[in-house]
C-alpha atoms as an extended CHARMM CRD file, in Angstrom:
* protein
*
       138  EXT
         1         1  MET       CA            108.7610000000      115.9310000000       60.6300000000  PROA      1               0.0000000000
         2         2  LYS       CA            105.7860000000      117.9720000000       61.7650000000  PROA      2               0.0000000000
         3         3  THR       CA            106.6000000000      120.6370000000       59.0900000000  PROA      3               0.0000000000
         4         4  ALA       CA            106.6250000000      118.0050000000       56.3210000000  PROA      4               0.0000000000
         5         5  LEU       CA            103.3180000000      116.5240000000       57.5510000000  PROA      5               0.0000000000
         6         6  ALA       CA            101.7970000000      119.9530000000       57.7610000000  PROA      6               0.0000000000
         7         7  LEU       CA            103.0070000000      120.6500000000       54.2340000000  PROA      7               0.0000000000
         8         8  LEU       CA            101.6540000000      117.5460000000       52.8960000000  PROA      8               0.0000000000
         9         9  ALA       CA             98.3180000000      117.9330000000       54.5200000000  PROA      9               0.0000000000
        10        10  THR       CA             97.9700000000      121.5970000000       53.0860000000  PROA      10              0.0000000000
        11        11  LEU       CA             99.0640000000      120.4940000000       49.5840000000  PROA      11              0.0000000000
        12        12  LEU       CA             96.3800000000      117.6800000000       49.8590000000  PROA      12              0.0000000000
        13        13  LEU       CA             93.5350000000      119.7730000000       50.9660000000  PROA      13              0.0000000000
        14        14  ALA       CA             94.3410000000      122.8340000000       48.8380000000  PROA      14              0.0000000000
        15        15  GLY       CA             95.5740000000      121.2300000000       45.5870000000  PROA      15              0.0000000000
        16        16  CYS       CA             92.6510000000      118.6960000000       45.2340000000  PROA      16              0.0000000000
        17        17  ALA       CA             90.1090000000      120.8110000000       43.2580000000  PROA      17              0.0000000000
        18        18  THR       CA             90.4020000000      120.0040000000       39.6120000000  PROA      18              0.0000000000
        19        19  GLN       CA             88.8090000000      122.1100000000       36.8350000000  PROA      19              0.0000000000
        20        20  ILE       CA             87.1330000000      119.9190000000       34.2140000000  PROA      20              0.0000000000
        21        21  GLY       CA             84.8730000000      120.2250000000       31.1200000000  PROA      21              0.0000000000
        22        22  VAL       CA             81.2560000000      119.2950000000       31.2310000000  PROA      22              0.0000000000
        23        23  ASP       CA             78.5060000000      119.2680000000       28.8170000000  PROA      23              0.0000000000
        24        24  ASN       CA             76.6730000000      122.4170000000       29.9820000000  PROA      24              0.0000000000
        25        25  SER       CA             76.0840000000      125.0060000000       27.4160000000  PROA      25              0.0000000000
        26        26  GLN       CA             75.6210000000      127.7550000000       30.1430000000  PROA      26              0.0000000000
        27        27  ASN       CA             79.0680000000      127.0210000000       31.7260000000  PROA      27              0.0000000000
        28        28  ARG       CA             81.6060000000      124.6620000000       30.0500000000  PROA      28              0.0000000000
        29        29  GLU       CA             83.8150000000      124.4020000000       33.1080000000  PROA      29              0.0000000000
        30        30  ALA       CA             83.2310000000      122.7820000000       36.4780000000  PROA      30              0.0000000000
        31        31  SER       CA             85.2880000000      122.0150000000       39.5040000000  PROA      31              0.0000000000
        32        32  PHE       CA             85.6980000000      118.5490000000       41.0500000000  PROA      32              0.0000000000
        33        33  SER       CA             86.9510000000      118.1480000000       44.6040000000  PROA      33              0.0000000000
        34        34  ASN       CA             88.9620000000      114.9140000000       45.0300000000  PROA      34              0.0000000000
        35        35  VAL       CA             88.5760000000      115.4390000000       48.8000000000  PROA      35              0.0000000000
        36        36  THR       CA             84.8480000000      115.5710000000       49.0170000000  PROA      36              0.0000000000
        37        37  GLY       CA             83.9090000000      113.9230000000       45.6280000000  PROA      37              0.0000000000
        38        38  VAL       CA             81.6600000000      116.6800000000       44.6900000000  PROA      38              0.0000000000
        39        39  LEU       CA             81.4020000000      118.0870000000       41.1650000000  PROA      39              0.0000000000
        40        40  THR       CA             80.2310000000      121.6590000000       41.1080000000  PROA      40              0.0000000000
        41        41  THR       CA             78.8150000000      123.6420000000       38.1490000000  PROA      41              0.0000000000
        42        42  ARG       CA             76.5890000000      126.6800000000       37.4930000000  PROA      42              0.0000000000
        43        43  TYR       CA             73.5930000000      127.4880000000       35.4470000000  PROA      43              0.0000000000
        44        44  THR       CA             72.1250000000      130.8640000000       34.4330000000  PROA      44              0.0000000000
        45        45  SER       CA             68.6050000000      129.3430000000       34.5960000000  PROA      45              0.0000000000
        46        46  ASP       CA             66.4650000000      129.8260000000       37.7170000000  PROA      46              0.0000000000
        47        47  THR       CA             66.5660000000      127.4320000000       40.5900000000  PROA      47              0.0000000000
        48        48  GLU       CA             63.0030000000      126.0240000000       40.1070000000  PROA      48              0.0000000000
        49        49  ALA       CA             63.8770000000      125.0400000000       36.3890000000  PROA      49              0.0000000000
        50        50  VAL       CA             67.1080000000      123.3240000000       37.2960000000  PROA      50              0.0000000000
        51        51  PHE       CA             65.1000000000      121.3890000000       40.0700000000  PROA      51              0.0000000000
        52        52  ASN       CA             62.5070000000      120.2100000000       37.4480000000  PROA      52              0.0000000000
        53        53  ALA       CA             65.3330000000      119.1830000000       35.0850000000  PROA      53              0.0000000000
        54        54  VAL       CA             67.2010000000      117.2390000000       38.0270000000  PROA      54              0.0000000000
        55        55  LYS       CA             63.9170000000      115.3610000000       38.7630000000  PROA      55              0.0000000000
        56        56  ARG       CA             63.2900000000      114.5630000000       35.2320000000  PROA      56              0.0000000000
        57        57  THR       CA             66.8910000000      113.2620000000       34.8430000000  PROA      57              0.0000000000
        58        58  ILE       CA             66.8790000000      111.0500000000       37.8160000000  PROA      58              0.0000000000
        59        59  ASP       CA             63.2020000000      109.6310000000       37.0530000000  PROA      59              0.0000000000
        60        60  ALA       CA             64.4100000000      108.8040000000       33.5340000000  PROA      60              0.0000000000
        61        61  MET       CA             67.5460000000      106.8340000000       34.7640000000  PROA      61              0.0000000000
        62        62  PRO       CA             67.0280000000      103.1090000000       34.6790000000  PROA      62              0.0000000000
        63        63  GLY       CA             67.8190000000      101.4530000000       38.0030000000  PROA      63              0.0000000000
        64        64  THR       CA             67.7050000000      104.7070000000       40.0310000000  PROA      64              0.0000000000
        65        65  LEU       CA             64.9610000000      105.7400000000       42.4600000000  PROA      65              0.0000000000
        66        66  ARG       CA             64.5550000000      109.3320000000       43.7150000000  PROA      66              0.0000000000
        67        67  THR       CA             64.2220000000      108.9080000000       47.4370000000  PROA      67              0.0000000000
        68        68  GLY       CA             63.4170000000      112.4470000000       48.5150000000  PROA      68              0.0000000000
        69        69  GLU       CA             64.2630000000      116.0610000000       48.6880000000  PROA      69              0.0000000000
        70        70  THR       CA             64.6280000000      118.9830000000       51.1090000000  PROA      70              0.0000000000
        71        71  ASP       CA             63.7810000000      122.4500000000       49.9780000000  PROA      71              0.0000000000
        72        72  ASP       CA             64.2520000000      125.8860000000       51.2840000000  PROA      72              0.0000000000
        73        73  ARG       CA             61.6910000000      128.4820000000       50.0100000000  PROA      73              0.0000000000
        74        74  GLY       CA             61.8600000000      132.2520000000       50.5760000000  PROA      74              0.0000000000
        75        75  ALA       CA             58.9240000000      134.3300000000       51.6990000000  PROA      75              0.0000000000
        76        76  ASN       CA             57.3480000000      134.6340000000       48.3040000000  PROA      76              0.0000000000
        77        77  LYS       CA             57.6260000000      130.7880000000       47.7480000000  PROA      77              0.0000000000
        78        78  GLU       CA             60.6860000000      131.3650000000       45.6380000000  PROA      78              0.0000000000
        79        79  LEU       CA             63.0740000000      128.2350000000       45.7280000000  PROA      79              0.0000000000
        80        80  ASN       CA             66.3450000000      129.1320000000       47.3800000000  PROA      80              0.0000000000
        81        81  SER       CA             67.9600000000      125.6970000000       47.6660000000  PROA      81              0.0000000000
        82        82  VAL       CA             67.0580000000      122.0220000000       47.4220000000  PROA      82              0.0000000000
        83        83  ILE       CA             68.7690000000      118.7350000000       47.9990000000  PROA      83              0.0000000000
        84        84  VAL       CA             67.6160000000      115.7860000000       45.9640000000  PROA      84              0.0000000000
        85        85  PHE       CA             68.5390000000      112.3920000000       47.1870000000  PROA      85              0.0000000000
        86        86  ALA       CA             68.4110000000      109.2350000000       45.0490000000  PROA      86              0.0000000000
        87        87  ARG       CA             69.7970000000      105.6890000000       45.0690000000  PROA      87              0.0000000000
        88        88  THR       CA             70.9320000000      103.5170000000       42.2330000000  PROA      88              0.0000000000
        89        89  ILE       CA             72.0670000000      100.0220000000       41.5530000000  PROA      89              0.0000000000
        90        90  GLY       CA             74.4880000000       98.7400000000       44.2410000000  PROA      90              0.0000000000
        91        91  ASP       CA             72.6040000000      101.0240000000       46.8210000000  PROA      91              0.0000000000
        92        92  LEU       CA             74.9280000000      104.0360000000       45.8550000000  PROA      92              0.0000000000
        93        93  GLU       CA             73.4950000000      107.3540000000       47.0450000000  PROA      93              0.0000000000
        94        94  ILE       CA             73.2880000000      110.2630000000       44.7000000000  PROA      94              0.0000000000
        95        95  LYS       CA             73.0180000000      113.6560000000       46.3620000000  PROA      95              0.0000000000
        96        96  ILE       CA             72.3960000000      116.7590000000       44.1770000000  PROA      96              0.0000000000
        97        97  THR       CA             72.3100000000      120.1510000000       45.9200000000  PROA      97              0.0000000000
        98        98  ILE       CA             70.8520000000      123.0970000000       43.8510000000  PROA      98              0.0000000000
        99        99  GLU       CA             71.1200000000      126.4770000000       45.4290000000  PROA      99              0.0000000000
       100       100  LYS       CA             70.6270000000      130.0780000000       44.2190000000  PROA      100             0.0000000000
       101       101  ALA       CA             73.9000000000      132.0000000000       44.4650000000  PROA      101             0.0000000000
       102       102  GLU       CA             75.3390000000      135.4170000000       43.5290000000  PROA      102             0.0000000000
       103       103  ASP       CA             78.8050000000      136.1090000000       42.0140000000  PROA      103             0.0000000000
       104       104  GLU       CA             80.6540000000      138.4190000000       44.5140000000  PROA      104             0.0000000000
       105       105  GLN       CA             82.1950000000      140.5390000000       41.8490000000  PROA      105             0.0000000000
       106       106  THR       CA             79.6380000000      140.9630000000       39.1820000000  PROA      106             0.0000000000
       107       107  LYS       CA             76.5740000000      140.3580000000       41.4780000000  PROA      107             0.0000000000
       108       108  ALA       CA             75.0820000000      138.1340000000       38.8120000000  PROA      108             0.0000000000
       109       109  VAL       CA             72.5910000000      135.6260000000       40.1220000000  PROA      109             0.0000000000
       110       110  PHE       CA             73.0800000000      131.9970000000       39.0420000000  PROA      110             0.0000000000
       111       111  THR       CA             72.1310000000      128.3660000000       40.1960000000  PROA      111             0.0000000000
       112       112  GLN       CA             74.8020000000      126.4210000000       41.5020000000  PROA      112             0.0000000000
       113       113  VAL       CA             74.6270000000      122.5290000000       41.2870000000  PROA      113             0.0000000000
       114       114  MET       CA             76.6720000000      120.2080000000       43.3010000000  PROA      114             0.0000000000
       115       115  VAL       CA             76.6940000000      116.3770000000       42.4780000000  PROA      115             0.0000000000
       116       116  LYS       CA             78.0070000000      113.5580000000       44.6070000000  PROA      116             0.0000000000
       117       117  TYR       CA             77.7360000000      110.1950000000       43.2120000000  PROA      117             0.0000000000
       118       118  GLY       CA             78.3130000000      107.4940000000       45.7640000000  PROA      118             0.0000000000
       119       119  ALA       CA             80.1320000000      107.8080000000       49.1010000000  PROA      119             0.0000000000
       120       120  PHE       CA             83.4640000000      108.9300000000       47.7660000000  PROA      120             0.0000000000
       121       121  GLY       CA             82.2820000000      110.6420000000       44.5660000000  PROA      121             0.0000000000
       122       122  ASN       CA             82.5950000000      109.3900000000       41.0190000000  PROA      122             0.0000000000
       123       123  LEU       CA             83.5760000000      111.8330000000       38.4200000000  PROA      123             0.0000000000
       124       124  PRO       CA             82.5900000000      110.1640000000       35.2820000000  PROA      124             0.0000000000
       125       125  GLU       CA             79.1300000000      109.3670000000       36.6840000000  PROA      125             0.0000000000
       126       126  SER       CA             78.8000000000      112.8970000000       37.9200000000  PROA      126             0.0000000000
       127       127  GLN       CA             79.7090000000      114.3540000000       34.4260000000  PROA      127             0.0000000000
       128       128  GLN       CA             77.0570000000      112.2170000000       32.9170000000  PROA      128             0.0000000000
       129       129  LEU       CA             74.5320000000      113.3740000000       35.3130000000  PROA      129             0.0000000000
       130       130  VAL       CA             75.4100000000      117.0460000000       34.5570000000  PROA      130             0.0000000000
       131       131  SER       CA             75.0390000000      116.2900000000       30.8590000000  PROA      131             0.0000000000
       132       132  LYS       CA             71.5760000000      114.8010000000       31.2930000000  PROA      132             0.0000000000
       133       133  ILE       CA             70.5740000000      117.6500000000       33.4760000000  PROA      133             0.0000000000
       134       134  THR       CA             71.5050000000      120.0710000000       30.9000000000  PROA      134             0.0000000000
       135       135  SER       CA             69.8050000000      118.2360000000       28.1470000000  PROA      135             0.0000000000
       136       136  ASN       CA             66.4960000000      118.3000000000       30.3430000000  PROA      136             0.0000000000
       137       137  LEU       CA             67.0610000000      122.0430000000       31.0310000000  PROA      137             0.0000000000
       138       138  ARG       CA             66.9300000000      122.9240000000       27.1100000000  PROA      138             0.0000000000
């Protein structure tokens, strides 16, 4: 019985990330974690440009209010990461994490964006947010 429960827990945690398509011309594929409810995609644009696109996206959404952000800047005022918080109708929290990252194999620098819509995550709403962020980035 213990072995069966351990196997089930392993399958649930390991097999819950789904590759999905998103409207992102810089990277057509994203990952959605069914465990955490977070949609993760990446952009080749710099972190500051993606952050500005996220702010424009949230500010243009009816019924949504940007409630704050926390940022981490480097020594030369370069934006390394930022978390944007917003609330929408029904008092649902939207949390968008933007961070500079580097591919371990190619050493290419990119901006990673993680969207969590609501307490448990909402894939369709998260995909729409990524689409709007991409539009505001162009």
